[in-house]
């Protein structure tokens, strides 16, 4: 699905950089700023520093004057508003709403596929091609840091996403809120595989373990800890211990 993050009247340049970083970590790159405080916010030093490598997202970002321009091509609008509105859209947790949205989209495609495969068409119209159907564009709207979203902006959205937080303190930094929404949406779309932080482990071979044990046996005998005349089971036990430890060549 087409995904866009829309920041309305953002006042802190650092938050724009943090938004770009949050988006890139989750594989999104469509960022639109509506009338930010700084006209050159995408090039400000604080923005670039907080982006921390997500400069491609900043380079692709657009600044527009109105929300209408920012929402061009988007069909499903998600407000992020902590304060309930009397006449606003329904409030939902991100995870639950994303599941519902994707399920609805799946049903829509299935209906189009069935229509395309139906040989009889009473209306005489050409059956719809599910591949040619307009793609749903999902936009996530975030208001200014001080005042959040205006009622008018919230009213035009299909849902108000509310991140479940501590009831006694639900205030989230803009960058943190974007990261949570981006993560939940990426997980709903299928997520990324967990990346192994360490390279595959190489195990020492039997000859290396045997060589180490031989050296240990000599050293233990030299210091009087091991009596060659009555070794008991010390060396076999050490052999089993190191086999269980699965030592690497570097550890040997």
PDB file of C-alpha atoms in Angstrom:
ATOM      1  CA  UNK A   1       0.000   0.000   0.000  1.00  0.00           C
ATOM      2  CA  UNK A   2       1.080   3.555  -0.660  1.00  0.00           C
ATOM      3  CA  UNK A   3       2.042   5.067   2.685  1.00  0.00           C
ATOM      4  CA  UNK A   4       2.586   8.726   3.509  1.00  0.00           C
ATOM      5  CA  UNK A   5       3.502  10.506   6.719  1.00  0.00           C
ATOM      6  CA  UNK A   6       2.152  14.059   6.941  1.00  0.00           C
ATOM      7  CA  UNK A   7       3.490  16.524   9.537  1.00  0.00           C
ATOM      8  CA  UNK A   8       1.306  19.589  10.035  1.00  0.00           C
ATOM      9  CA  UNK A   9       2.793  22.878  11.325  1.00  0.00           C
ATOM     10  CA  UNK A  10       5.845  21.205  12.810  1.00  0.00           C
ATOM     11  CA  UNK A  11       7.746  23.709  14.952  1.00  0.00           C
ATOM     12  CA  UNK A  12      10.942  21.830  15.943  1.00  0.00           C
ATOM     13  CA  UNK A  13      13.445  21.031  13.215  1.00  0.00           C
ATOM     14  CA  UNK A  14      14.852  18.113  15.189  1.00  0.00           C
ATOM     15  CA  UNK A  15      11.507  16.362  15.088  1.00  0.00           C
ATOM     16  CA  UNK A  16      11.538  16.421  11.290  1.00  0.00           C
ATOM     17  CA  UNK A  17      14.895  14.651  11.331  1.00  0.00           C
ATOM     18  CA  UNK A  18      13.631  12.179  13.923  1.00  0.00           C
ATOM     19  CA  UNK A  19      10.577  11.508  11.745  1.00  0.00           C
ATOM     20  CA  UNK A  20      12.786  10.744   8.740  1.00  0.00           C
ATOM     21  CA  UNK A  21      14.878   8.348  10.806  1.00  0.00           C
ATOM     22  CA  UNK A  22      11.815   6.606  12.250  1.00  0.00           C
ATOM     23  CA  UNK A  23      10.337   6.181   8.790  1.00  0.00           C
ATOM     24  CA  UNK A  24      13.496   4.809   7.199  1.00  0.00           C
ATOM     25  CA  UNK A  25      13.999   2.164   9.872  1.00  0.00           C
ATOM     26  CA  UNK A  26      10.573   0.818   8.954  1.00  0.00           C
ATOM     27  CA  UNK A  27      11.050   1.085   5.201  1.00  0.00           C
ATOM     28  CA  UNK A  28       8.930   4.184   4.443  1.00  0.00           C
ATOM     29  CA  UNK A  29      10.103   7.249   2.534  1.00  0.00           C
ATOM     30  CA  UNK A  30       7.086   9.437   1.656  1.00  0.00           C
ATOM     31  CA  UNK A  31       7.218  12.448   3.995  1.00  0.00           C
ATOM     32  CA  UNK A  32       5.225  15.655   3.455  1.00  0.00           C
ATOM     33  CA  UNK A  33       5.407  18.749   5.670  1.00  0.00           C
ATOM     34  CA  UNK A  34       2.476  21.158   5.759  1.00  0.00           C
ATOM     35  CA  UNK A  35       3.485  24.753   6.500  1.00  0.00           C
ATOM     36  CA  UNK A  36       6.333  23.984   8.929  1.00  0.00           C
ATOM     37  CA  UNK A  37       7.733  26.734  11.103  1.00  0.00           C
ATOM     38  CA  UNK A  38      11.002  26.827   9.157  1.00  0.00           C
ATOM     39  CA  UNK A  39      10.864  27.120   5.375  1.00  0.00           C
ATOM     40  CA  UNK A  40      14.340  25.562   5.167  1.00  0.00           C
ATOM     41  CA  UNK A  41      13.651  22.889   7.785  1.00  0.00           C
ATOM     42  CA  UNK A  42      14.837  20.059   5.548  1.00  0.00           C
ATOM     43  CA  UNK A  43      18.301  21.625   5.340  1.00  0.00           C
ATOM     44  CA  UNK A  44      18.727  22.819   8.911  1.00  0.00           C
ATOM     45  CA  UNK A  45      21.648  21.384  10.876  1.00  0.00           C
ATOM     46  CA  UNK A  46      19.454  20.023  13.683  1.00  0.00           C
ATOM     47  CA  UNK A  47      17.218  18.249  11.172  1.00  0.00           C
ATOM     48  CA  UNK A  48      20.153  16.553   9.471  1.00  0.00           C
ATOM     49  CA  UNK A  49      21.739  15.554  12.777  1.00  0.00           C
ATOM     50  CA  UNK A  50      18.541  13.988  14.120  1.00  0.00           C
ATOM     51  CA  UNK A  51      17.917  12.179  10.819  1.00  0.00           C
ATOM     52  CA  UNK A  52      21.096  10.200  11.577  1.00  0.00           C
ATOM     53  CA  UNK A  53      21.642   8.814   8.099  1.00  0.00           C
ATOM     54  CA  UNK A  54      18.098   9.031   6.744  1.00  0.00           C
ATOM     55  CA  UNK A  55      19.099  11.825   4.381  1.00  0.00           C
ATOM     56  CA  UNK A  56      17.420  10.122   1.435  1.00  0.00           C
ATOM     57  CA  UNK A  57      14.057  10.511   3.191  1.00  0.00           C
ATOM     58  CA  UNK A  58      14.770  14.205   3.773  1.00  0.00           C
ATOM     59  CA  UNK A  59      15.841  14.672   0.161  1.00  0.00           C
ATOM     60  CA  UNK A  60      12.586  13.122  -1.065  1.00  0.00           C
ATOM     61  CA  UNK A  61      10.416  15.035   1.408  1.00  0.00           C
ATOM     62  CA  UNK A  62       8.094  17.790   0.179  1.00  0.00           C
ATOM     63  CA  UNK A  63       6.924  21.010   1.792  1.00  0.00           C
ATOM     64  CA  UNK A  64       3.424  22.178   0.865  1.00  0.00           C
ATOM     65  CA  UNK A  65       1.240  25.057   1.958  1.00  0.00           C
ATOM     66  CA  UNK A  66      -2.025  23.207   2.596  1.00  0.00           C
ATOM     67  CA  UNK A  67      -3.206  19.865   3.864  1.00  0.00           C
ATOM     68  CA  UNK A  68      -5.152  19.316   0.634  1.00  0.00           C
ATOM     69  CA  UNK A  69      -1.875  19.287  -1.283  1.00  0.00           C
ATOM     70  CA  UNK A  70      -0.336  16.843   1.182  1.00  0.00           C
ATOM     71  CA  UNK A  71      -3.227  14.390   0.859  1.00  0.00           C
ATOM     72  CA  UNK A  72      -3.291  14.257  -2.920  1.00  0.00           C
ATOM     73  CA  UNK A  73      -3.667  10.598  -3.967  1.00  0.00           C
ATOM     74  CA  UNK A  74      -4.426   9.375  -0.451  1.00  0.00           C
ATOM     75  CA  UNK A  75      -7.707   7.558   0.206  1.00  0.00           C
ATOM     76  CA  UNK A  76      -7.518   6.466   3.866  1.00  0.00           C
ATOM     77  CA  UNK A  77      -6.632   9.143   6.403  1.00  0.00           C
ATOM     78  CA  UNK A  78      -5.476   8.350   9.920  1.00  0.00           C
ATOM     79  CA  UNK A  79      -5.340  11.152  12.457  1.00  0.00           C
ATOM     80  CA  UNK A  80      -3.102  10.823  15.501  1.00  0.00           C
ATOM     81  CA  UNK A  81      -4.965  12.705  18.199  1.00  0.00           C
ATOM     82  CA  UNK A  82      -4.834  11.941  21.912  1.00  0.00           C
ATOM     83  CA  UNK A  83      -7.686  14.301  22.798  1.00  0.00           C
ATOM     84  CA  UNK A  84     -11.146  12.865  21.948  1.00  0.00           C
ATOM     85  CA  UNK A  85     -13.352  14.940  19.641  1.00  0.00           C
ATOM     86  CA  UNK A  86     -17.120  15.178  20.126  1.00  0.00           C
ATOM     87  CA  UNK A  87     -17.826  14.817  16.408  1.00  0.00           C
ATOM     88  CA  UNK A  88     -14.631  13.224  15.234  1.00  0.00           C
ATOM     89  CA  UNK A  89     -13.986   9.828  13.651  1.00  0.00           C
ATOM     90  CA  UNK A  90     -13.905   6.664  15.764  1.00  0.00           C
ATOM     91  CA  UNK A  91     -10.868   6.162  17.964  1.00  0.00           C
ATOM     92  CA  UNK A  92      -8.885   2.948  17.606  1.00  0.00           C
ATOM     93  CA  UNK A  93      -5.577   1.458  18.680  1.00  0.00           C
ATOM     94  CA  UNK A  94      -3.171   1.278  15.713  1.00  0.00           C
ATOM     95  CA  UNK A  95      -2.765  -2.511  15.698  1.00  0.00           C
ATOM     96  CA  UNK A  96      -6.486  -3.265  15.761  1.00  0.00           C
ATOM     97  CA  UNK A  97      -7.284  -0.687  13.080  1.00  0.00           C
ATOM     98  CA  UNK A  98      -4.511  -1.864  10.760  1.00  0.00           C
ATOM     99  CA  UNK A  99      -5.765  -5.442  10.979  1.00  0.00           C
ATOM    100  CA  UNK A 100      -9.243  -4.287  10.051  1.00  0.00           C
ATOM    101  CA  UNK A 101      -7.979  -2.096   7.212  1.00  0.00           C
ATOM    102  CA  UNK A 102      -5.914  -4.854   5.627  1.00  0.00           C
ATOM    103  CA  UNK A 103      -8.738  -7.346   5.988  1.00  0.00           C
ATOM    104  CA  UNK A 104     -11.096  -4.948   4.211  1.00  0.00           C
ATOM    105  CA  UNK A 105      -8.566  -4.439   1.431  1.00  0.00           C
ATOM    106  CA  UNK A 106      -8.163  -8.198   1.025  1.00  0.00           C
ATOM    107  CA  UNK A 107     -11.927  -8.655   0.753  1.00  0.00           C
ATOM    108  CA  UNK A 108     -12.082  -5.886  -1.844  1.00  0.00           C
ATOM    109  CA  UNK A 109      -9.479  -7.581  -4.006  1.00  0.00           C
ATOM    110  CA  UNK A 110     -11.196 -10.948  -3.654  1.00  0.00           C
ATOM    111  CA  UNK A 111     -14.490  -9.402  -4.785  1.00  0.00           C
ATOM    112  CA  UNK A 112     -12.790  -7.831  -7.816  1.00  0.00           C
ATOM    113  CA  UNK A 113     -11.128 -11.142  -8.656  1.00  0.00           C
ATOM    114  CA  UNK A 114     -14.428 -12.999  -8.521  1.00  0.00           C
ATOM    115  CA  UNK A 115     -16.037 -10.361 -10.720  1.00  0.00           C
ATOM    116  CA  UNK A 116     -13.221 -10.661 -13.247  1.00  0.00           C
ATOM    117  CA  UNK A 117     -13.554 -14.459 -13.341  1.00  0.00           C
ATOM    118  CA  UNK A 118     -17.339 -14.396 -13.731  1.00  0.00           C
ATOM    119  CA  UNK A 119     -18.110 -15.216 -17.405  1.00  0.00           C
ATOM    120  CA  UNK A 120     -21.637 -13.870 -17.174  1.00  0.00           C
ATOM    121  CA  UNK A 121     -21.936 -10.128 -16.705  1.00  0.00           C
ATOM    122  CA  UNK A 122     -25.593  -9.018 -16.794  1.00  0.00           C
ATOM    123  CA  UNK A 123     -24.675  -5.358 -17.064  1.00  0.00           C
ATOM    124  CA  UNK A 124     -22.555  -5.938 -20.117  1.00  0.00           C
ATOM    125  CA  UNK A 125     -19.667  -4.015 -18.565  1.00  0.00           C
ATOM    126  CA  UNK A 126     -16.128  -5.294 -18.806  1.00  0.00           C
ATOM    127  CA  UNK A 127     -15.237  -7.108 -15.563  1.00  0.00           C
ATOM    128  CA  UNK A 128     -12.927  -5.177 -13.290  1.00  0.00           C
ATOM    129  CA  UNK A 129      -9.289  -6.165 -13.295  1.00  0.00           C
ATOM    130  CA  UNK A 130      -8.150  -6.475  -9.643  1.00  0.00           C
ATOM    131  CA  UNK A 131      -4.593  -5.582 -10.643  1.00  0.00           C
ATOM    132  CA  UNK A 132      -5.800  -2.370 -12.262  1.00  0.00           C
ATOM    133  CA  UNK A 133      -7.939  -1.348  -9.275  1.00  0.00           C
ATOM    134  CA  UNK A 134      -6.896   1.936  -7.642  1.00  0.00           C
ATOM    135  CA  UNK A 135      -4.380   1.296  -4.879  1.00  0.00           C
ATOM    136  CA  UNK A 136      -5.356   2.408  -1.404  1.00  0.00           C
ATOM    137  CA  UNK A 137      -3.156   5.237  -0.186  1.00  0.00           C
ATOM    138  CA  UNK A 138      -2.806   5.458   3.597  1.00  0.00           C
ATOM    139  CA  UNK A 139      -1.787   8.765   5.160  1.00  0.00           C
ATOM    140  CA  UNK A 140      -0.797   9.241   8.798  1.00  0.00           C
ATOM    141  CA  UNK A 141      -1.364  12.803  10.004  1.00  0.00           C
ATOM    142  CA  UNK A 142       0.547  14.345  12.903  1.00  0.00           C
ATOM    143  CA  UNK A 143      -0.192  17.795  14.320  1.00  0.00           C
ATOM    144  CA  UNK A 144       2.082  20.436  15.785  1.00  0.00           C
ATOM    145  CA  UNK A 145       4.079  19.666  18.907  1.00  0.00           C
ATOM    146  CA  UNK A 146       2.262  22.230  21.064  1.00  0.00           C
ATOM    147  CA  UNK A 147      -1.352  21.947  19.956  1.00  0.00           C
ATOM    148  CA  UNK A 148      -1.688  18.654  18.109  1.00  0.00           C
ATOM    149  CA  UNK A 149      -4.185  18.442  15.272  1.00  0.00           C
ATOM    150  CA  UNK A 150      -6.993  20.940  14.777  1.00  0.00           C
ATOM    151  CA  UNK A 151     -10.582  19.746  14.943  1.00  0.00           C
ATOM    152  CA  UNK A 152     -11.050  20.482  11.251  1.00  0.00           C
ATOM    153  CA  UNK A 153      -8.113  18.269  10.282  1.00  0.00           C
ATOM    154  CA  UNK A 154      -9.241  15.447  12.552  1.00  0.00           C
ATOM    155  CA  UNK A 155     -12.815  15.564  11.239  1.00  0.00           C
ATOM    156  CA  UNK A 156     -11.761  14.785   7.694  1.00  0.00           C
ATOM    157  CA  UNK A 157      -9.977  11.585   8.761  1.00  0.00           C
ATOM    158  CA  UNK A 158     -11.435   8.081   8.799  1.00  0.00           C
ATOM    159  CA  UNK A 159      -9.987   7.157  12.186  1.00  0.00           C
ATOM    160  CA  UNK A 160      -8.191   8.732  15.127  1.00  0.00           C
ATOM    161  CA  UNK A 161      -5.333   6.464  16.125  1.00  0.00           C
ATOM    162  CA  UNK A 162      -4.581   6.415  19.836  1.00  0.00           C
ATOM    163  CA  UNK A 163      -1.384   4.725  21.012  1.00  0.00           C
ATOM    164  CA  UNK A 164      -2.098   2.802  24.241  1.00  0.00           C
ATOM    165  CA  UNK A 165      -0.008   4.482  26.937  1.00  0.00           C
ATOM    166  CA  UNK A 166       0.190   4.884  30.699  1.00  0.00           C
ATOM    167  CA  UNK A 167      -3.173   6.463  31.672  1.00  0.00           C
ATOM    168  CA  UNK A 168      -1.345   8.815  34.004  1.00  0.00           C
ATOM    169  CA  UNK A 169       1.104  10.051  31.361  1.00  0.00           C
ATOM    170  CA  UNK A 170       0.260   9.642  27.707  1.00  0.00           C
ATOM    171  CA  UNK A 171       2.424  12.389  26.219  1.00  0.00           C
ATOM    172  CA  UNK A 172       4.626  11.161  23.376  1.00  0.00           C
ATOM    173  CA  UNK A 173       7.329  13.090  21.567  1.00  0.00           C
ATOM    174  CA  UNK A 174       6.466  13.538  17.887  1.00  0.00           C
ATOM    175  CA  UNK A 175       9.391  11.412  16.723  1.00  0.00           C
ATOM    176  CA  UNK A 176       8.485   8.648  19.164  1.00  0.00           C
ATOM    177  CA  UNK A 177       4.837   8.657  18.058  1.00  0.00           C
ATOM    178  CA  UNK A 178       5.878   8.378  14.416  1.00  0.00           C
ATOM    179  CA  UNK A 179       8.184   5.481  15.273  1.00  0.00           C
ATOM    180  CA  UNK A 180       5.378   3.576  17.018  1.00  0.00           C
ATOM    181  CA  UNK A 181       2.914   4.110  14.172  1.00  0.00           C
ATOM    182  CA  UNK A 182       5.533   3.218  11.540  1.00  0.00           C
ATOM    183  CA  UNK A 183       6.457   0.039  13.432  1.00  0.00           C
ATOM    184  CA  UNK A 184       2.870  -1.102  13.890  1.00  0.00           C
ATOM    185  CA  UNK A 185       2.041  -0.427  10.231  1.00  0.00           C
ATOM    186  CA  UNK A 186       5.143  -2.281   9.033  1.00  0.00           C
ATOM    187  CA  UNK A 187       4.266  -5.232  11.258  1.00  0.00           C
ATOM    188  CA  UNK A 188       0.736  -5.265   9.828  1.00  0.00           C
ATOM    189  CA  UNK A 189       2.179  -5.303   6.302  1.00  0.00           C
ATOM    190  CA  UNK A 190       4.346  -8.309   7.118  1.00  0.00           C
ATOM    191  CA  UNK A 191       7.307  -6.869   8.987  1.00  0.00           C
ATOM    192  CA  UNK A 192      11.005  -7.486   8.493  1.00  0.00           C
ATOM    193  CA  UNK A 193      12.985 -10.557   9.509  1.00  0.00           C
ATOM    194  CA  UNK A 194      15.068 -10.214  12.656  1.00  0.00           C
ATOM    195  CA  UNK A 195      18.663  -9.505  11.698  1.00  0.00           C
ATOM    196  CA  UNK A 196      21.334 -11.520  13.476  1.00  0.00           C
ATOM    197  CA  UNK A 197      23.652  -9.082  15.243  1.00  0.00           C
ATOM    198  CA  UNK A 198      26.531 -11.595  15.333  1.00  0.00           C
ATOM    199  CA  UNK A 199      28.127 -13.596  12.504  1.00  0.00           C
ATOM    200  CA  UNK A 200      27.553 -17.365  12.341  1.00  0.00           C
ATOM    201  CA  UNK A 201      29.573 -19.168  14.995  1.00  0.00           C
ATOM    202  CA  UNK A 202      32.545 -21.272  13.812  1.00  0.00           C
ATOM    203  CA  UNK A 203      33.332 -24.221  16.065  1.00  0.00           C
ATOM    204  CA  UNK A 204      36.812 -25.509  16.857  1.00  0.00           C
ATOM    205  CA  UNK A 205      37.547 -28.936  15.430  1.00  0.00           C
ATOM    206  CA  UNK A 206      38.413 -32.016  17.474  1.00  0.00           C
ATOM    207  CA  UNK A 207      42.164 -31.662  16.866  1.00  0.00           C
ATOM    208  CA  UNK A 208      42.167 -28.120  18.285  1.00  0.00           C
ATOM    209  CA  UNK A 209      40.283 -29.228  21.416  1.00  0.00           C
ATOM    210  CA  UNK A 210      42.629 -32.205  21.845  1.00  0.00           C
ATOM    211  CA  UNK A 211      45.672 -29.940  21.510  1.00  0.00           C
ATOM    212  CA  UNK A 212      44.344 -27.566  24.152  1.00  0.00           C
ATOM    213  CA  UNK A 213      43.600 -30.437  26.563  1.00  0.00           C
ATOM    214  CA  UNK A 214      47.082 -31.851  26.060  1.00  0.00           C
ATOM    215  CA  UNK A 215      48.576 -28.476  26.938  1.00  0.00           C
ATOM    216  CA  UNK A 216      46.338 -28.221  29.998  1.00  0.00           C
ATOM    217  CA  UNK A 217      47.334 -31.700  31.123  1.00  0.00           C
ATOM    218  CA  UNK A 218      51.017 -30.739  30.969  1.00  0.00           C
ATOM    219  CA  UNK A 219      50.399 -27.479  32.855  1.00  0.00           C
ATOM    220  CA  UNK A 220      48.233 -29.109  35.532  1.00  0.00           C
ATOM    221  CA  UNK A 221      50.902 -31.775  36.037  1.00  0.00           C
ATOM    222  CA  UNK A 222      53.658 -29.149  36.270  1.00  0.00           C
ATOM    223  CA  UNK A 223      51.879 -27.222  39.043  1.00  0.00           C
ATOM    224  CA  UNK A 224      51.110 -30.411  40.957  1.00  0.00           C
ATOM    225  CA  UNK A 225      47.343 -30.277  40.503  1.00  0.00           C
ATOM    226  CA  UNK A 226      47.205 -33.455  38.397  1.00  0.00           C
ATOM    227  CA  UNK A 227      48.955 -36.649  39.527  1.00  0.00           C
ATOM    228  CA  UNK A 228      49.804 -38.710  36.414  1.00  0.00           C
ATOM    229  CA  UNK A 229      49.926 -41.841  38.550  1.00  0.00           C
ATOM    230  CA  UNK A 230      46.353 -41.279  39.737  1.00  0.00           C
ATOM    231  CA  UNK A 231      44.682 -38.918  37.218  1.00  0.00           C
ATOM    232  CA  UNK A 232      41.175 -40.136  38.107  1.00  0.00           C
ATOM    233  CA  UNK A 233      38.639 -38.613  35.656  1.00  0.00           C
ATOM    234  CA  UNK A 234      39.876 -35.012  35.529  1.00  0.00           C
ATOM    235  CA  UNK A 235      40.869 -34.909  31.858  1.00  0.00           C
ATOM    236  CA  UNK A 236      37.781 -36.776  30.512  1.00  0.00           C
ATOM    237  CA  UNK A 237      35.581 -34.431  32.514  1.00  0.00           C
ATOM    238  CA  UNK A 238      37.389 -31.384  31.121  1.00  0.00           C
ATOM    239  CA  UNK A 239      37.015 -32.897  27.639  1.00  0.00           C
ATOM    240  CA  UNK A 240      33.238 -33.212  28.127  1.00  0.00           C
ATOM    241  CA  UNK A 241      33.021 -29.712  29.584  1.00  0.00           C
ATOM    242  CA  UNK A 242      34.664 -28.114  26.554  1.00  0.00           C
ATOM    243  CA  UNK A 243      32.639 -30.217  24.134  1.00  0.00           C
ATOM    244  CA  UNK A 244      29.450 -28.903  25.729  1.00  0.00           C
ATOM    245  CA  UNK A 245      30.823 -25.336  25.588  1.00  0.00           C
ATOM    246  CA  UNK A 246      31.249 -25.600  21.789  1.00  0.00           C
ATOM    247  CA  UNK A 247      34.383 -23.479  21.754  1.00  0.00           C
ATOM    248  CA  UNK A 248      35.420 -21.372  18.785  1.00  0.00           C
ATOM    249  CA  UNK A 249      39.004 -21.391  17.395  1.00  0.00           C
ATOM    250  CA  UNK A 250      39.543 -17.962  18.977  1.00  0.00           C
ATOM    251  CA  UNK A 251      38.461 -19.278  22.382  1.00  0.00           C
ATOM    252  CA  UNK A 252      40.845 -22.233  22.034  1.00  0.00           C
TER     253      UNK A 252
END
